[in-house]
Amino acid sequence: MTDFNLITYMNEELRRTPTAFRRYMYDRILWEDRMVGLVGPRGVGKSTMVKQHILLQPDREQWLYVSADNSYFYNHTLIGLADEWVKENGRHLIIDEVHKYKGWSRELKQIYDTHPELQVIFTGSSVLDIHQGVADLSRRVLMFHMQGLSFREYLKMSKDIDFPVYSLDEILHHKVEMPIDFHPLPLFREYLAKGYYPFSNLPGYELRLQQVMTQTLEVDIPQYAGMNVSTSRKLARLLAILSESAPYKPNMGNLTVELSVSKNDLPDYLVYLEKAGLIAQLRDETGGLRGLGKVEKIFIDNSNLMYALKGRNTNIGSVRETFFYNQMRVNNDVIAAKNTDFRIMDYIFEVGGAKKGHRQLENDPNGIVVRDDIEFGHANIVPLWHFGLNY
């Protein structure tokens, strides 16, 4: 019989789960598949979303939600829990924070093969461990990756201001329609500093964000890579160095000297930080984000992390570029352009303030000037905040 404490834990978790707002990823996940994995950086709302999914089910008694760090697993296994749940006519098992269970991928594979009648949905905050284990699951699992809040989502969740999702083409052709008496710029500034993570409505946002970074640097990455304490400190130092001049033009020689690491280790450190959601690497036109192009610039992953790392010294020009890249990469292949900031398909983009000019874009019919501090655009000038409505 399934441990009654697990049922009680699930009901308490469901009772505290908000239902008024659902993330963009909810309608993209193929919830009906036999095994579904949802991954992403710490704090972006994965746990809330899977619990919301249970609350929407008519056959809720056939669903079981557990967290892999529950004390139940000190002396029980995932396989054993699945066996018991199936015997009780359970048909759906959700495992939150699955990477905290040692050998999780091997046991999920066995559950999949042993219980074809049981659906398994799992989440993981540590992107690194998840991607390491997925190879064991082979073709059995559908993986989905979730990012933090778009500006559109932030407006809906925090201010109850509703915008539809606009495609890139609609944004570039000025199809965005604003509610009457709506002025976006103050709210946009608020979002850039404190709106990317869904816990932005909770007190102590800055402290919570610092804890996300600390856990990622001191627990998630070292656990995955087998690092010792001194090496994890080098990761923190590397993040601090990058934050000083992000977007950072890679200079591996300078970084290896400053960190006292080998040239062979440094690319791995950067990949660890990228996969963990702390930095983003913009690659050139030979490979693009999904390929193996050369890294042209290194960004801090999102503007909230920039403010957390730099405070009042954060450069607004860097914040603007970071916002554009962060928001547009979800639905688009964003790559570095030769003479401008970014390229998406045939369009090139130059990002700046309200007085940003056209000089870098002259003679290119697909050149777009992305300006901050304006509410409306015209011709090839598009407000920066519009790009936060793409997901």
GROMACS .gro file of C-alpha atoms in nm:
model
  391
    1MET     CA    1   0.000   0.000   0.000
    2THR     CA    2   0.128   0.346  -0.089
    3ASP     CA    3   0.262   0.532   0.215
    4PHE     CA    4  -0.017   0.752   0.355
    5ASN     CA    5   0.239   1.024   0.432
    6LEU     CA    6   0.303   1.063   0.059
    7ILE     CA    7  -0.067   1.112  -0.008
    8THR     CA    8  -0.085   1.369   0.271
    9TYR     CA    9   0.222   1.549   0.137
   10MET     CA   10   0.070   1.565  -0.213
   11ASN     CA   11  -0.261   1.703  -0.086
   12GLU     CA   12  -0.083   1.972   0.116
   13GLU     CA   13   0.124   2.071  -0.187
   14LEU     CA   14  -0.183   2.085  -0.411
   15ARG     CA   15  -0.376   2.289  -0.155
   16ARG     CA   16  -0.106   2.560  -0.166
   17THR     CA   17  -0.071   2.564  -0.545
   18PRO     CA   18  -0.194   2.881  -0.719
   19THR     CA   19  -0.410   2.821  -1.025
   20ALA     CA   20  -0.489   3.168  -1.162
   21PHE     CA   21  -0.183   3.187  -1.387
   22ARG     CA   22  -0.014   2.919  -1.598
   23ARG     CA   23   0.326   2.947  -1.765
   24TYR     CA   24   0.373   2.960  -2.144
   25MET     CA   25   0.508   2.605  -2.147
   26TYR     CA   26   0.188   2.449  -2.016
   27ASP     CA   27   0.019   2.437  -2.356
   28ARG     CA   28   0.336   2.322  -2.533
   29ILE     CA   29   0.393   2.007  -2.330
   30LEU     CA   30   0.253   1.682  -2.469
   31TRP     CA   31   0.107   1.583  -2.134
   32GLU     CA   32  -0.044   1.260  -2.267
   33ASP     CA   33   0.291   1.097  -2.355
   34ARG     CA   34   0.400   0.798  -2.145
   35MET     CA   35   0.710   0.970  -2.010
   36VAL     CA   36   0.758   1.348  -2.001
   37GLY     CA   37   1.055   1.541  -1.865
   38LEU     CA   38   1.045   1.911  -1.779
   39VAL     CA   39   1.377   2.083  -1.711
   40GLY     CA   40   1.508   2.434  -1.670
   41PRO     CA   41   1.699   2.662  -1.434
   42ARG     CA   42   1.613   2.674  -1.067
   43GLY     CA   43   1.314   2.885  -0.975
   44VAL     CA   44   1.130   2.918  -1.308
   45GLY     CA   45   0.809   2.745  -1.192
   46LYS     CA   46   0.838   2.382  -1.301
   47SER     CA   47   0.705   2.235  -0.975
   48THR     CA   48   0.406   2.469  -0.969
   49MET     CA   49   0.314   2.380  -1.325
   50VAL     CA   50   0.305   2.002  -1.278
   51LYS     CA   51   0.093   2.044  -0.965
   52GLN     CA   52  -0.144   2.269  -1.159
   53HIS     CA   53  -0.174   1.990  -1.412
   54ILE     CA   54  -0.295   1.748  -1.144
   55LEU     CA   55  -0.553   1.998  -1.022
   56LEU     CA   56  -0.703   2.011  -1.371
   57GLN     CA   57  -0.756   1.633  -1.394
   58PRO     CA   58  -1.100   1.474  -1.345
   59ASP     CA   59  -0.944   1.145  -1.224
   60ARG     CA   60  -0.724   1.301  -0.957
   61GLU     CA   61  -0.731   0.987  -0.741
   62GLN     CA   62  -0.516   0.815  -1.004
   63TRP     CA   63  -0.240   1.076  -0.974
   64LEU     CA   64   0.049   1.077  -0.727
   65TYR     CA   65   0.292   1.367  -0.682
   66VAL     CA   66   0.620   1.314  -0.493
   67SER     CA   67   0.944   1.503  -0.453
   68ALA     CA   68   1.262   1.303  -0.497
   69ASP     CA   69   1.418   1.464  -0.189
   70ASN     CA   70   1.134   1.338   0.037
   71SER     CA   71   1.260   1.141   0.338
   72TYR     CA   72   1.049   0.848   0.212
   73PHE     CA   73   1.329   0.772  -0.032
   74TYR     CA   74   1.586   0.727   0.244
   75ASN     CA   75   1.475   0.363   0.258
   76HIS     CA   76   1.249   0.321  -0.046
   77THR     CA   77   1.305   0.321  -0.421
   78LEU     CA   78   1.130   0.483  -0.715
   79ILE     CA   79   1.075   0.139  -0.862
   80GLY     CA   80   0.914   0.017  -0.541
   81LEU     CA   81   0.686   0.321  -0.525
   82ALA     CA   82   0.578   0.269  -0.887
   83ASP     CA   83   0.502  -0.098  -0.817
   84GLU     CA   84   0.282  -0.010  -0.519
   85TRP     CA   85   0.105   0.272  -0.701
   86VAL     CA   86   0.015   0.055  -1.000
   87LYS     CA   87  -0.127  -0.213  -0.766
   88GLU     CA   88  -0.363   0.052  -0.630
   89ASN     CA   89  -0.479   0.141  -0.981
   90GLY     CA   90  -0.260   0.449  -0.999
   91ARG     CA   91  -0.203   0.559  -1.357
   92HIS     CA   92   0.008   0.875  -1.326
   93LEU     CA   93   0.324   0.937  -1.123
   94ILE     CA   94   0.486   1.281  -1.103
   95ILE     CA   95   0.839   1.298  -0.961
   96ASP     CA   96   0.962   1.647  -0.879
   97GLU     CA   97   1.335   1.731  -0.851
   98VAL     CA   98   1.418   1.385  -0.984
   99HIS     CA   99   1.791   1.462  -1.012
  100LYS     CA  100   1.813   1.451  -0.631
  101TYR     CA  101   1.754   1.075  -0.643
  102LYS     CA  102   2.071   0.881  -0.713
  103GLY     CA  103   2.037   0.654  -1.016
  104TRP     CA  104   1.711   0.816  -1.121
  105SER     CA  105   1.748   0.760  -1.496
  106ARG     CA  106   1.817   0.389  -1.460
  107GLU     CA  107   1.511   0.338  -1.241
  108LEU     CA  108   1.286   0.547  -1.466
  109LYS     CA  109   1.392   0.330  -1.757
  110GLN     CA  110   1.296   0.019  -1.560
  111ILE     CA  111   0.960   0.171  -1.460
  112TYR     CA  112   0.889   0.256  -1.823
  113ASP     CA  113   0.968  -0.098  -1.938
  114THR     CA  114   0.790  -0.272  -1.650
  115HIS     CA  115   0.470  -0.068  -1.625
  116PRO     CA  116   0.337   0.031  -1.969
  117GLU     CA  117   0.010   0.135  -1.806
  118LEU     CA  118   0.180   0.399  -1.587
  119GLN     CA  119   0.256   0.751  -1.708
  120VAL     CA  120   0.559   0.921  -1.553
  121ILE     CA  121   0.620   1.297  -1.553
  122PHE     CA  122   0.937   1.429  -1.394
  123THR     CA  123   1.100   1.766  -1.336
  124GLY     CA  124   1.455   1.867  -1.258
  125SER     CA  125   1.605   2.196  -1.146
  126SER     CA  126   1.959   2.086  -1.227
  127VAL     CA  127   1.973   2.091  -1.605
  128LEU     CA  128   2.317   1.935  -1.593
  129ASP     CA  129   2.219   1.617  -1.413
  130ILE     CA  130   1.906   1.579  -1.624
  131HIS     CA  131   2.091   1.595  -1.954
  132GLN     CA  132   2.350   1.351  -1.825
  133GLY     CA  133   2.081   1.099  -1.739
  134VAL     CA  134   1.858   1.133  -2.044
  135ALA     CA  135   2.104   0.929  -2.250
  136ASP     CA  136   2.006   0.628  -2.039
  137LEU     CA  137   1.639   0.683  -2.120
  138SER     CA  138   1.706   0.691  -2.492
  139ARG     CA  139   1.385   0.726  -2.694
  140ARG     CA  140   1.152   0.671  -2.401
  141VAL     CA  141   1.115   1.031  -2.283
  142LEU     CA  142   0.997   1.357  -2.438
  143MET     CA  143   1.200   1.644  -2.293
  144PHE     CA  144   1.081   2.004  -2.258
  145HIS     CA  145   1.290   2.300  -2.144
  146MET     CA  146   1.132   2.599  -1.967
  147GLN     CA  147   1.270   2.950  -1.927
  148GLY     CA  148   1.177   3.227  -1.686
  149LEU     CA  149   0.890   3.472  -1.728
  150SER     CA  150   0.857   3.676  -2.042
  151PHE     CA  151   0.758   4.039  -1.996
  152ARG     CA  152   0.412   3.939  -2.123
  153GLU     CA  153   0.381   3.670  -1.856
  154TYR     CA  154   0.503   3.908  -1.587
  155LEU     CA  155   0.233   4.159  -1.679
  156LYS     CA  156  -0.033   3.890  -1.655
  157MET     CA  157   0.090   3.724  -1.337
  158SER     CA  158   0.180   4.035  -1.136
  159LYS     CA  159  -0.043   4.309  -1.277
  160ASP     CA  160  -0.333   4.119  -1.438
  161ILE     CA  161  -0.260   4.297  -1.766
  162ASP     CA  162  -0.336   4.064  -2.053
  163PHE     CA  163  -0.143   4.063  -2.382
  164PRO     CA  164  -0.160   3.790  -2.646
  165VAL     CA  165   0.156   3.624  -2.771
  166TYR     CA  166   0.289   3.811  -3.074
  167SER     CA  167   0.504   3.641  -3.338
  168LEU     CA  168   0.830   3.801  -3.446
  169ASP     CA  169   0.668   3.902  -3.775
  170GLU     CA  170   0.380   4.072  -3.593
  171ILE     CA  171   0.622   4.257  -3.366
  172LEU     CA  172   0.832   4.380  -3.658
  173HIS     CA  173   0.522   4.499  -3.845
  174HIS     CA  174   0.386   4.693  -3.546
  175LYS     CA  175   0.086   4.471  -3.475
  176VAL     CA  176   0.115   4.510  -3.097
  177GLU     CA  177  -0.199   4.672  -2.953
  178MET     CA  178  -0.185   4.838  -2.611
  179PRO     CA  179  -0.477   4.866  -2.367
  180ILE     CA  180  -0.618   5.216  -2.321
  181ASP     CA  181  -0.421   5.426  -2.071
  182PHE     CA  182  -0.150   5.161  -2.046
  183HIS     CA  183   0.206   5.293  -2.017
  184PRO     CA  184   0.455   5.005  -2.029
  185LEU     CA  185   0.789   5.168  -1.951
  186PRO     CA  186   0.769   5.186  -1.567
  187LEU     CA  187   0.655   4.823  -1.555
  188PHE     CA  188   0.925   4.726  -1.802
  189ARG     CA  189   1.194   4.876  -1.577
  190GLU     CA  190   1.044   4.683  -1.288
  191TYR     CA  191   1.053   4.360  -1.486
  192LEU     CA  192   1.415   4.406  -1.592
  193ALA     CA  193   1.521   4.426  -1.227
  194LYS     CA  194   1.278   4.192  -1.053
  195GLY     CA  195   1.044   4.013  -1.290
  196TYR     CA  196   1.207   3.717  -1.462
  197TYR     CA  197   1.141   3.456  -1.193
  198PRO     CA  198   0.786   3.364  -1.080
  199PHE     CA  199   0.877   3.422  -0.715
  200SER     CA  200   0.905   3.795  -0.788
  201ASN     CA  201   0.576   3.850  -0.602
  202LEU     CA  202   0.717   3.704  -0.281
  203PRO     CA  203   0.904   3.909  -0.019
  204GLY     CA  204   1.283   3.896  -0.021
  205TYR     CA  205   1.320   3.858  -0.396
  206GLU     CA  206   1.687   3.960  -0.402
  207LEU     CA  207   1.772   3.712  -0.126
  208ARG     CA  208   1.584   3.431  -0.300
  209LEU     CA  209   1.767   3.506  -0.624
  210GLN     CA  210   2.103   3.501  -0.447
  211GLN     CA  211   2.008   3.160  -0.306
  212VAL     CA  212   1.928   3.033  -0.656
  213MET     CA  213   2.276   3.135  -0.774
  214THR     CA  214   2.445   2.994  -0.465
  215GLN     CA  215   2.272   2.656  -0.490
  216THR     CA  216   2.350   2.633  -0.861
  217LEU     CA  217   2.719   2.720  -0.815
  218GLU     CA  218   2.784   2.528  -0.493
  219VAL     CA  219   2.559   2.224  -0.534
  220ASP     CA  220   2.423   2.160  -0.885
  221ILE     CA  221   2.733   2.212  -1.098
  222PRO     CA  222   2.991   2.060  -0.857
  223GLN     CA  223   2.766   1.757  -0.803
  224TYR     CA  224   2.741   1.699  -1.177
  225ALA     CA  225   3.104   1.765  -1.261
  226GLY     CA  226   3.263   1.606  -0.953
  227MET     CA  227   3.423   1.935  -0.852
  228ASN     CA  228   3.581   2.012  -0.520
  229VAL     CA  229   3.510   2.325  -0.317
  230SER     CA  230   3.801   2.525  -0.458
  231THR     CA  231   3.691   2.456  -0.815
  232SER     CA  232   3.333   2.561  -0.743
  233ARG     CA  233   3.472   2.888  -0.608
  234LYS     CA  234   3.643   2.940  -0.941
  235LEU     CA  235   3.303   2.907  -1.108
  236ALA     CA  236   3.169   3.182  -0.884
  237ARG     CA  237   3.472   3.394  -0.966
  238LEU     CA  238   3.422   3.330  -1.338
  239LEU     CA  239   3.059   3.442  -1.315
  240ALA     CA  240   3.167   3.758  -1.133
  241ILE     CA  241   3.429   3.835  -1.400
  242LEU     CA  242   3.178   3.787  -1.680
  243SER     CA  243   2.925   4.010  -1.505
  244GLU     CA  244   3.177   4.295  -1.497
  245SER     CA  245   3.180   4.335  -1.873
  246ALA     CA  246   2.889   4.130  -2.012
  247PRO     CA  247   2.822   4.093  -2.296
  248TYR     CA  248   3.176   3.961  -2.279
  249LYS     CA  249   3.389   3.905  -2.587
  250PRO     CA  250   3.564   3.576  -2.507
  251ASN     CA  251   3.935   3.609  -2.430
  252MET     CA  252   4.032   3.264  -2.311
  253GLY     CA  253   4.392   3.363  -2.243
  254ASN     CA  254   4.299   3.638  -1.999
  255LEU     CA  255   4.038   3.424  -1.826
  256THR     CA  256   4.271   3.128  -1.774
  257VAL     CA  257   4.532   3.354  -1.617
  258GLU     CA  258   4.284   3.534  -1.391
  259LEU     CA  259   4.124   3.209  -1.273
  260SER     CA  260   4.442   2.999  -1.268
  261VAL     CA  261   4.279   2.724  -1.474
  262SER     CA  262   4.386   2.541  -1.787
  263LYS     CA  263   4.264   2.632  -2.134
  264ASN     CA  264   4.115   2.283  -2.158
  265ASP     CA  265   3.896   2.329  -1.849
  266LEU     CA  266   3.765   2.679  -1.919
  267PRO     CA  267   3.527   2.588  -2.207
  268ASP     CA  268   3.374   2.320  -1.983
  269TYR     CA  269   3.319   2.574  -1.705
  270LEU     CA  270   3.138   2.804  -1.947
  271VAL     CA  271   2.915   2.521  -2.068
  272TYR     CA  272   2.830   2.430  -1.707
  273LEU     CA  273   2.725   2.788  -1.636
  274GLU     CA  274   2.524   2.803  -1.959
  275LYS     CA  275   2.334   2.481  -1.905
  276ALA     CA  276   2.260   2.580  -1.546
  277GLY     CA  277   2.092   2.900  -1.664
  278LEU     CA  278   2.347   3.150  -1.533
  279ILE     CA  279   2.501   3.266  -1.861
  280ALA     CA  280   2.407   3.255  -2.230
  281GLN     CA  281   2.658   3.218  -2.512
  282LEU     CA  282   2.584   3.389  -2.843
  283ARG     CA  283   2.733   3.193  -3.131
  284ASP     CA  284   2.823   3.304  -3.479
  285GLU     CA  285   2.654   3.244  -3.812
  286THR     CA  286   2.838   2.921  -3.888
  287GLY     CA  287   2.643   2.724  -3.632
  288GLY     CA  288   2.382   2.925  -3.450
  289LEU     CA  289   2.242   2.844  -3.109
  290ARG     CA  290   2.156   2.489  -3.203
  291GLY     CA  291   2.486   2.424  -3.374
  292LEU     CA  292   2.852   2.442  -3.291
  293GLY     CA  293   2.928   2.794  -3.401
  294LYS     CA  294   3.205   2.995  -3.244
  295VAL     CA  295   3.106   3.185  -2.931
  296GLU     CA  296   3.110   3.558  -3.010
  297LYS     CA  297   2.966   3.701  -2.688
  298ILE     CA  298   2.891   3.576  -2.339
  299PHE     CA  299   2.587   3.724  -2.164
  300ILE     CA  300   2.460   3.689  -1.810
  301ASP     CA  301   2.148   3.479  -1.866
  302ASN     CA  302   1.887   3.741  -1.779
  303SER     CA  303   1.863   4.100  -1.659
  304ASN     CA  304   1.754   4.004  -1.306
  305LEU     CA  305   2.077   3.812  -1.256
  306MET     CA  306   2.269   4.113  -1.389
  307TYR     CA  307   2.117   4.342  -1.126
  308ALA     CA  308   2.172   4.080  -0.856
  309LEU     CA  309   2.541   4.058  -0.948
  310LYS     CA  310   2.611   4.426  -1.017
  311GLY     CA  311   2.344   4.627  -0.836
  312ARG     CA  312   2.340   4.997  -0.919
  313ASN     CA  313   2.650   4.960  -1.133
  314THR     CA  314   2.463   4.755  -1.393
  315ASN     CA  315   2.510   4.900  -1.741
  316ILE     CA  316   2.172   4.973  -1.901
  317GLY     CA  317   2.308   4.916  -2.251
  318SER     CA  318   2.410   4.563  -2.153
  319VAL     CA  319   2.074   4.508  -1.985
  320ARG     CA  320   1.895   4.595  -2.310
  321GLU     CA  321   2.097   4.351  -2.517
  322THR     CA  322   2.057   4.081  -2.254
  323PHE     CA  323   1.680   4.126  -2.247
  324PHE     CA  324   1.652   4.103  -2.625
  325TYR     CA  325   1.860   3.786  -2.647
  326ASN     CA  326   1.695   3.627  -2.344
  327GLN     CA  327   1.340   3.681  -2.472
  328MET     CA  328   1.392   3.605  -2.838
  329ARG     CA  329   1.591   3.282  -2.800
  330VAL     CA  330   1.284   3.092  -2.673
  331ASN     CA  331   1.113   3.085  -3.014
  332ASN     CA  332   1.392   3.193  -3.249
  333ASP     CA  333   1.743   3.094  -3.349
  334VAL     CA  334   1.936   3.407  -3.245
  335ILE     CA  335   2.294   3.435  -3.371
  336ALA     CA  336   2.568   3.696  -3.379
  337ALA     CA  337   2.575   3.935  -3.674
  338LYS     CA  338   2.894   4.073  -3.830
  339ASN     CA  339   2.833   4.446  -3.789
  340THR     CA  340   2.527   4.463  -3.562
  341ASP     CA  341   2.411   4.307  -3.236
  342PHE     CA  342   2.198   4.010  -3.348
  343ARG     CA  343   2.059   3.821  -3.645
  344ILE     CA  344   1.734   3.626  -3.660
  345MET     CA  345   1.670   3.466  -4.000
  346ASP     CA  346   1.718   3.745  -4.257
  347TYR     CA  347   1.675   4.029  -4.007
  348ILE     CA  348   1.958   4.207  -3.828
  349PHE     CA  349   1.901   4.401  -3.506
  350GLU     CA  350   2.077   4.691  -3.339
  351VAL     CA  351   1.966   4.744  -2.978
  352GLY     CA  352   1.995   5.072  -2.791
  353GLY     CA  353   1.825   5.364  -2.617
  354ALA     CA  354   1.563   5.610  -2.739
  355LYS     CA  355   1.814   5.790  -2.964
  356LYS     CA  356   1.963   5.478  -3.118
  357GLY     CA  357   2.049   5.555  -3.482
  358HIS     CA  358   2.056   5.365  -3.811
  359ARG     CA  359   2.426   5.389  -3.893
  360GLN     CA  360   2.510   5.017  -3.855
  361LEU     CA  361   2.201   4.921  -4.055
  362GLU     CA  362   2.232   5.144  -4.359
  363ASN     CA  363   2.204   4.968  -4.694
  364ASP     CA  364   2.028   4.667  -4.534
  365PRO     CA  365   1.651   4.654  -4.603
  366ASN     CA  366   1.608   4.402  -4.320
  367GLY     CA  367   1.782   4.612  -4.056
  368ILE     CA  368   1.577   4.675  -3.740
  369VAL     CA  369   1.651   4.945  -3.481
  370VAL     CA  370   1.539   4.824  -3.137
  371ARG     CA  371   1.489   5.124  -2.909
  372ASP     CA  372   1.431   5.136  -2.538
  373ASP     CA  373   1.235   5.417  -2.366
  374ILE     CA  374   0.971   5.447  -2.640
  375GLU     CA  375   0.612   5.321  -2.632
  376PHE     CA  376   0.543   5.303  -3.006
  377GLY     CA  377   0.749   5.225  -3.315
  378HIS     CA  378   0.736   5.310  -3.682
  379ALA     CA  379   0.904   5.193  -4.003
  380ASN     CA  380   1.210   4.989  -3.898
  381ILE     CA  381   1.215   5.124  -3.539
  382VAL     CA  382   1.060   4.884  -3.284
  383PRO     CA  383   1.025   4.938  -2.906
  384LEU     CA  384   1.242   4.704  -2.702
  385TRP     CA  385   0.959   4.602  -2.469
  386HIS     CA  386   0.760   4.460  -2.764
  387PHE     CA  387   1.010   4.174  -2.784
  388GLY     CA  388   0.897   4.063  -2.441
  389LEU     CA  389   0.559   3.962  -2.587
  390ASN     CA  390   0.694   3.675  -2.799
  391TYR     CA  391   0.607   3.393  -2.555
   0.00000   0.00000   0.00000
